[in-house]
XYZ file of C-alpha atoms in Angstrom:
450
model
C 120.242 70.956 84.612
C 123.275 70.367 82.314
C 126.302 68.647 83.800
C 129.137 70.734 85.241
C 132.311 69.672 83.414
C 135.482 69.565 85.528
C 139.048 68.893 84.295
C 141.577 67.636 86.870
C 145.245 67.972 85.873
C 147.354 65.897 88.300
C 150.528 63.903 87.562
C 150.219 61.742 90.717
C 147.798 58.977 89.580
C 146.782 57.978 93.088
C 146.053 61.566 94.212
C 144.317 62.400 90.956
C 142.018 59.400 91.308
C 141.118 60.434 94.857
C 140.061 63.892 93.660
C 138.221 62.396 90.663
C 136.302 59.935 92.843
C 135.460 62.558 95.451
C 134.047 65.061 92.943
C 132.240 62.333 90.982
C 130.078 61.664 94.037
C 127.961 64.563 92.792
C 126.005 63.207 89.783
C 125.855 66.738 88.322
C 129.655 66.743 87.895
C 131.290 65.302 84.772
C 134.930 64.808 85.845
C 137.872 64.192 83.479
C 141.392 63.356 84.770
C 144.588 64.337 82.892
C 148.165 63.531 83.904
C 149.887 66.201 81.775
C 149.321 69.818 80.825
C 149.469 68.923 77.115
C 146.643 66.391 77.466
C 144.478 69.049 79.103
C 145.257 71.700 76.490
C 144.250 69.408 73.615
C 140.783 69.024 75.198
C 140.021 72.697 75.954
C 137.716 72.799 72.935
C 135.289 70.722 75.031
C 134.758 73.901 77.109
C 135.153 72.740 80.702
C 133.349 74.740 83.399
C 136.298 74.417 85.832
C 139.917 73.176 85.775
C 142.005 72.109 88.781
C 145.737 72.325 88.149
C 148.613 70.702 90.007
C 151.324 73.334 90.406
C 154.178 70.873 89.721
C 153.551 69.095 86.417
C 156.190 67.179 84.427
C 155.750 69.051 81.123
C 154.582 72.522 82.214
C 154.413 74.373 85.516
C 150.973 75.166 86.943
C 151.334 78.914 86.472
C 152.320 78.468 82.793
C 149.377 76.147 82.215
C 147.091 78.694 83.856
C 148.325 81.363 81.410
C 147.664 79.119 78.408
C 144.153 78.316 79.667
C 143.421 82.031 80.063
C 144.735 82.702 76.553
C 142.317 80.102 75.201
C 139.308 81.236 77.285
C 139.706 83.831 80.070
C 136.309 82.896 81.559
C 137.306 79.352 82.631
C 137.847 79.265 86.429
C 141.117 77.629 87.520
C 141.906 76.195 90.975
C 145.591 75.546 91.675
C 146.455 72.634 93.984
C 150.042 72.637 95.220
C 152.312 70.981 97.746
C 154.118 74.313 98.133
C 153.245 76.345 101.195
C 155.093 79.469 100.058
C 152.569 82.255 100.641
C 154.144 84.473 97.970
C 153.396 81.832 95.301
C 149.759 81.685 96.376
C 149.437 85.480 96.454
C 151.023 85.795 93.018
C 148.661 83.261 91.474
C 145.575 84.780 93.114
C 146.606 88.213 91.817
C 147.026 86.696 88.360
C 143.417 85.566 88.479
C 143.194 81.969 89.722
C 139.876 81.308 91.421
C 141.406 79.512 94.405
C 144.732 78.168 95.707
C 144.734 74.971 97.813
C 147.630 73.304 99.620
C 147.801 69.500 99.357
C 146.885 67.875 102.680
C 144.152 65.676 104.143
C 141.629 68.543 103.976
C 142.215 69.345 100.285
C 139.380 67.255 98.860
C 136.827 68.898 101.167
C 138.195 72.385 100.478
C 138.056 71.640 96.743
C 134.440 70.465 97.096
C 133.509 73.799 98.719
C 135.517 75.770 96.160
C 133.689 74.071 93.267
C 130.330 74.856 94.867
C 131.240 78.562 95.247
C 132.584 78.818 91.703
C 129.484 77.158 90.315
C 127.237 79.536 92.273
C 129.203 82.538 90.983
C 128.910 81.306 87.412
C 125.164 80.848 87.830
C 124.838 84.382 89.185
C 126.855 85.787 86.280
C 124.675 83.925 83.763
C 121.577 85.171 85.545
C 122.849 88.759 85.428
C 123.637 88.419 81.711
C 120.163 86.979 81.093
C 118.522 89.793 83.033
C 120.544 92.377 81.103
C 119.479 90.750 77.845
C 115.844 90.753 78.965
C 116.195 94.373 80.049
C 117.537 95.274 76.631
C 114.578 93.524 75.004
C 112.172 95.261 77.385
C 113.489 98.638 76.302
C 113.560 97.888 72.590
C 111.661 100.571 70.709
C 108.801 98.250 69.818
C 108.139 97.216 73.418
C 108.875 100.316 75.476
C 107.652 103.173 73.265
C 104.251 102.268 71.899
C 102.553 104.048 69.026
C 102.707 104.611 65.280
C 101.718 108.265 64.911
C 103.806 110.409 62.522
C 105.143 112.585 65.359
C 106.313 109.492 67.251
C 108.010 108.065 64.171
C 110.152 111.221 64.070
C 111.190 110.463 67.641
C 112.119 106.897 66.636
C 114.351 108.266 63.888
C 116.215 110.475 66.360
C 116.592 107.640 68.863
C 118.051 105.408 66.164
C 120.574 108.133 65.321
C 121.471 108.593 68.988
C 122.412 104.953 69.576
C 124.990 104.927 66.781
C 127.355 107.216 68.716
C 128.062 108.404 72.252
C 126.762 111.930 71.653
C 124.998 113.510 74.639
C 121.216 113.602 74.314
C 118.782 116.185 75.689
C 115.148 115.143 75.991
C 112.379 117.709 76.364
C 108.657 117.292 76.740
C 105.763 117.850 79.077
C 105.565 115.985 82.371
C 104.416 112.411 81.833
C 105.482 112.051 78.184
C 107.991 109.275 78.943
C 111.378 110.996 79.010
C 113.040 108.363 81.208
C 111.616 105.555 79.065
C 113.286 107.124 76.017
C 116.569 107.535 77.928
C 116.517 103.843 78.888
C 115.668 102.829 75.329
C 118.742 104.725 74.102
C 121.023 103.163 76.737
C 119.823 99.562 76.426
C 120.060 99.634 72.640
C 123.547 101.177 72.590
C 127.045 99.699 72.990
C 126.866 100.697 76.677
C 123.948 98.407 77.498
C 126.079 96.007 79.593
C 127.111 98.826 81.923
C 124.998 100.809 84.379
C 122.107 103.137 83.639
C 122.034 105.604 86.538
C 119.017 107.929 86.833
C 119.135 111.068 89.000
C 116.153 113.354 89.581
C 117.776 116.749 90.136
C 114.561 118.237 91.524
C 114.305 115.571 94.237
C 117.727 116.106 95.870
C 118.284 118.967 98.377
C 120.647 121.588 96.930
C 123.278 121.104 99.641
C 123.491 117.362 98.885
C 123.569 117.375 95.080
C 127.341 117.786 94.732
C 128.187 114.860 97.017
C 125.407 112.791 95.447
C 126.723 113.348 91.919
C 130.469 113.364 92.542
C 130.844 111.387 95.786
C 132.919 112.298 98.843
C 135.944 111.213 100.860
C 135.979 110.076 104.464
C 135.902 113.096 106.766
C 134.816 115.509 104.010
C 132.045 116.727 106.298
C 130.282 115.772 109.512
C 128.831 112.298 109.081
C 131.162 111.279 106.231
C 132.387 108.114 107.965
C 133.800 106.507 104.811
C 134.399 107.169 101.138
C 131.277 107.137 98.942
C 131.340 107.127 95.176
C 128.846 109.377 93.415
C 126.361 108.767 90.634
C 128.868 109.690 87.924
C 131.312 107.034 89.117
C 128.499 104.486 89.316
C 127.782 105.187 85.654
C 131.358 104.777 84.366
C 131.206 102.870 81.088
C 127.451 103.387 80.984
C 124.933 106.223 80.994
C 123.883 108.839 83.540
C 120.412 110.322 83.140
C 120.025 113.766 84.712
C 116.278 114.361 84.913
C 114.908 117.889 85.449
C 118.345 119.405 84.838
C 116.804 122.893 84.650
C 116.324 122.727 88.435
C 120.080 122.604 89.039
C 121.601 125.432 91.086
C 123.834 127.826 89.105
C 126.814 127.168 91.363
C 126.586 123.436 90.759
C 126.083 124.029 87.044
C 129.650 125.408 86.849
C 131.001 122.280 88.585
C 129.052 120.010 86.277
C 130.379 121.935 83.280
C 133.964 121.343 84.402
C 133.306 117.609 84.879
C 131.820 117.326 81.397
C 134.623 119.347 79.811
C 137.518 117.609 81.544
C 135.863 114.177 81.649
C 137.068 113.737 85.198
C 135.861 114.568 88.697
C 137.212 115.093 92.190
C 135.197 113.775 95.110
C 134.099 116.273 97.760
C 136.937 116.632 100.270
C 139.421 114.840 98.037
C 142.329 115.605 95.697
C 142.373 112.500 93.512
C 141.025 112.914 89.969
C 138.743 110.174 88.671
C 138.646 109.699 84.897
C 135.155 109.410 83.452
C 133.772 107.521 80.491
C 130.098 108.356 80.858
C 127.361 109.192 78.402
C 125.109 112.004 79.590
C 121.398 112.140 78.824
C 119.459 115.078 80.254
C 115.758 115.830 80.445
C 113.511 118.726 81.397
C 109.899 119.793 80.955
C 111.061 123.410 80.679
C 112.302 125.312 77.637
C 116.040 125.214 78.376
C 116.948 127.947 75.879
C 114.368 130.186 77.556
C 115.963 129.388 80.928
C 119.308 130.516 79.468
C 117.760 133.827 78.371
C 116.326 134.305 81.852
C 119.750 133.721 83.402
C 118.635 130.538 85.183
C 120.851 128.202 83.167
C 124.438 128.646 81.978
C 124.811 129.109 78.243
C 128.092 127.146 78.094
C 126.516 124.216 79.950
C 123.478 124.425 77.643
C 125.670 123.814 74.590
C 127.606 121.074 76.408
C 124.513 119.009 77.311
C 122.374 119.808 74.273
C 123.991 117.213 71.990
C 121.173 115.567 70.059
C 117.833 117.152 71.086
C 114.732 114.955 71.203
C 111.384 116.650 71.841
C 108.636 114.266 72.933
C 105.150 115.141 71.690
C 102.319 115.408 74.239
C 99.752 112.621 74.130
C 97.047 114.941 72.720
C 99.123 115.272 69.518
C 99.570 111.540 69.012
C 96.083 110.690 67.720
C 95.150 107.005 67.923
C 98.315 106.216 69.918
C 96.037 106.858 72.903
C 94.137 103.649 72.142
C 97.335 101.641 71.543
C 98.665 102.742 74.924
C 95.293 102.205 76.599
C 95.118 98.602 75.399
C 98.670 98.021 76.608
C 97.875 99.388 80.074
C 94.680 97.302 80.212
C 96.676 94.163 79.401
C 99.315 95.017 82.018
C 96.669 95.660 84.668
C 94.874 92.411 83.920
C 98.075 90.367 84.138
C 99.366 91.969 87.344
C 95.976 91.645 89.054
C 95.219 88.178 87.642
C 91.872 89.151 86.151
C 90.359 88.125 82.773
C 91.264 90.256 79.727
C 89.259 93.447 79.222
C 88.154 95.199 76.048
C 87.281 98.829 75.290
C 83.766 99.683 74.161
C 83.201 102.116 71.288
C 82.002 104.899 73.586
C 85.039 104.363 75.850
C 87.348 104.729 72.854
C 85.564 107.914 71.767
C 85.823 109.332 75.275
C 89.571 108.636 75.428
C 90.205 110.118 71.990
C 88.365 113.347 72.808
C 90.153 113.992 76.093
C 93.405 116.051 75.889
C 95.286 114.276 78.724
C 97.203 117.211 80.225
C 99.038 114.664 82.399
C 100.008 112.713 79.269
C 100.896 108.988 79.394
C 101.157 108.953 83.179
C 97.594 110.273 83.455
C 96.329 107.807 80.852
C 97.694 104.886 82.860
C 96.009 106.135 86.047
C 92.708 106.586 84.179
C 92.900 103.096 82.650
C 93.793 101.410 85.952
C 90.733 102.954 87.599
C 88.504 102.110 84.630
C 89.647 98.470 84.759
C 88.594 98.304 88.403
C 85.192 99.849 87.655
C 84.484 97.695 84.579
C 81.972 94.857 84.572
C 81.379 91.937 82.194
C 84.864 92.069 80.661
C 84.424 95.439 78.968
C 85.386 98.999 79.852
C 82.520 101.320 78.954
C 82.492 105.085 78.680
C 80.823 105.414 82.081
C 83.741 103.499 83.676
C 86.220 106.160 82.590
C 86.712 109.074 84.979
C 89.116 111.917 84.392
C 90.919 113.583 87.239
C 90.316 117.224 88.172
C 93.970 118.299 88.419
C 94.130 119.777 84.942
C 94.242 123.526 84.387
C 90.923 125.314 84.039
C 91.505 126.184 80.384
C 92.573 122.683 79.354
C 89.389 122.201 77.323
C 90.808 124.686 74.815
C 93.203 121.935 73.700
C 90.342 119.800 72.424
C 89.194 119.743 68.816
C 85.675 121.176 69.181
C 83.472 123.694 67.409
C 83.126 127.223 68.762
C 79.604 126.350 69.965
C 80.896 123.314 71.868
C 83.628 125.395 73.488
C 81.041 128.025 74.436
C 78.908 125.383 76.109
C 81.959 124.071 77.989
C 82.783 127.556 79.252
C 79.224 128.224 80.394
C 79.032 124.801 82.030
C 82.336 125.403 83.830
C 81.158 128.700 85.353
C 77.753 127.275 86.221
C 79.464 124.609 88.317
C 81.792 127.196 89.800
C 78.781 129.310 90.810
C 76.798 126.332 92.151
C 74.283 126.445 89.290
C 73.474 130.164 89.706
C 72.396 131.182 86.168
C 72.120 134.915 86.948
C 75.614 135.097 88.494
C 77.084 133.093 85.608
C 75.412 135.348 83.025
C 76.847 138.382 84.827
C 80.402 136.961 84.926
C 80.359 135.941 81.245
C 78.458 139.046 80.121
C 75.782 137.062 78.267
C 71.976 136.940 78.594
C 70.551 134.534 81.154
C 68.012 133.426 78.520
C 70.951 132.119 76.445
C 72.025 129.920 79.335
C 68.470 128.675 79.973
C 68.155 127.773 76.286
C 71.419 125.777 76.418
C 70.086 123.869 79.402
C 66.690 123.193 77.768
C 68.296 121.921 74.564
C 70.602 119.613 76.517
C 73.797 121.356 75.466
C 74.749 121.780 79.130
C 74.625 119.041 81.704
C 73.647 120.648 85.046
C 73.848 117.426 87.056
């Protein structure tokens, strides 16, 4: 751990030496004693972590020295130590931004010791937060959060890069499981707003009668149970980004209130009169066709144009070609690390099986499939037989696959055979084909009846 550098500015040599000795008892503290404000100011380039200032100095008053320190570096914490007991002086300095105000008496050195500990802890927490924010930004860089190199995905990258240059609203569309929130986070954490909050709200998950108070907050007594003021999601996101997922599910009445907030760039909490100014970037997402919802009367046209901004349409996984394998390998690596198991590889037949499947559940389904396959795998390799697809897809999902007409015909016959518990005659009747055709498919191995 690097030493914590402390400057003590005290014109009383005896008192200054007491403070210097007391703080120097901690080997992590590097303490420097100055008798004048000027001597301290000439050494600010050494970047002290904390400065204690005597309020009554011969060449400059403590409050003036504090101002000059803040002009040089506003992040340096300053503790004022004074023989004055005037509470108004202490209040004024604390309002101005000093970290602590201590009155000179026999308890001062112990109070200063505790104050230094608290300031150091706060600085460590701030550094940790900054580090985490930096790591979060790296995590959501395009290369790490949105994997793939297919042509359709490269078009998405181009739009994301355009979106981070300005504060334009962004609307993300795409099937469920295509990674809409991941894209929203990538935009936020690569923009100028990355140091502020990213607030995600799933509009479909909040009861209609609670959405307004959830988004805009409420005042104490606004309704039964409102025991105190609560800020809403928009206020939480001030300076940052709010992500409104599944915005098409929003009630028409609330749509008009959201429109006003976006137009006026201010809100009023439920049950209140005070207007709160907003500086918030809005990113919306939906798996529905929003323009079609406007035509149906389910979504306001004026709100549609307000939130549309820069539209980004995410391609389904079935249109991304070999990106399936890139994502699969990533999920395999993640699973192995989190479960502390040896690395796994994909066999050729496993790769073929993944590439042929349309993944109606998109990336979310792929991850679930890979996690299960990793559990089922033996000898460090995932084989085709380890991969199982879930049965939640629509019955006609096989039509998305790139197969010949004969292969599709076999799939259809096989589907109805299973549906009819292997009854060839009933299946032939339903499909209006000869039962001999079905028997021939079975004999030639085109249909798996197991």
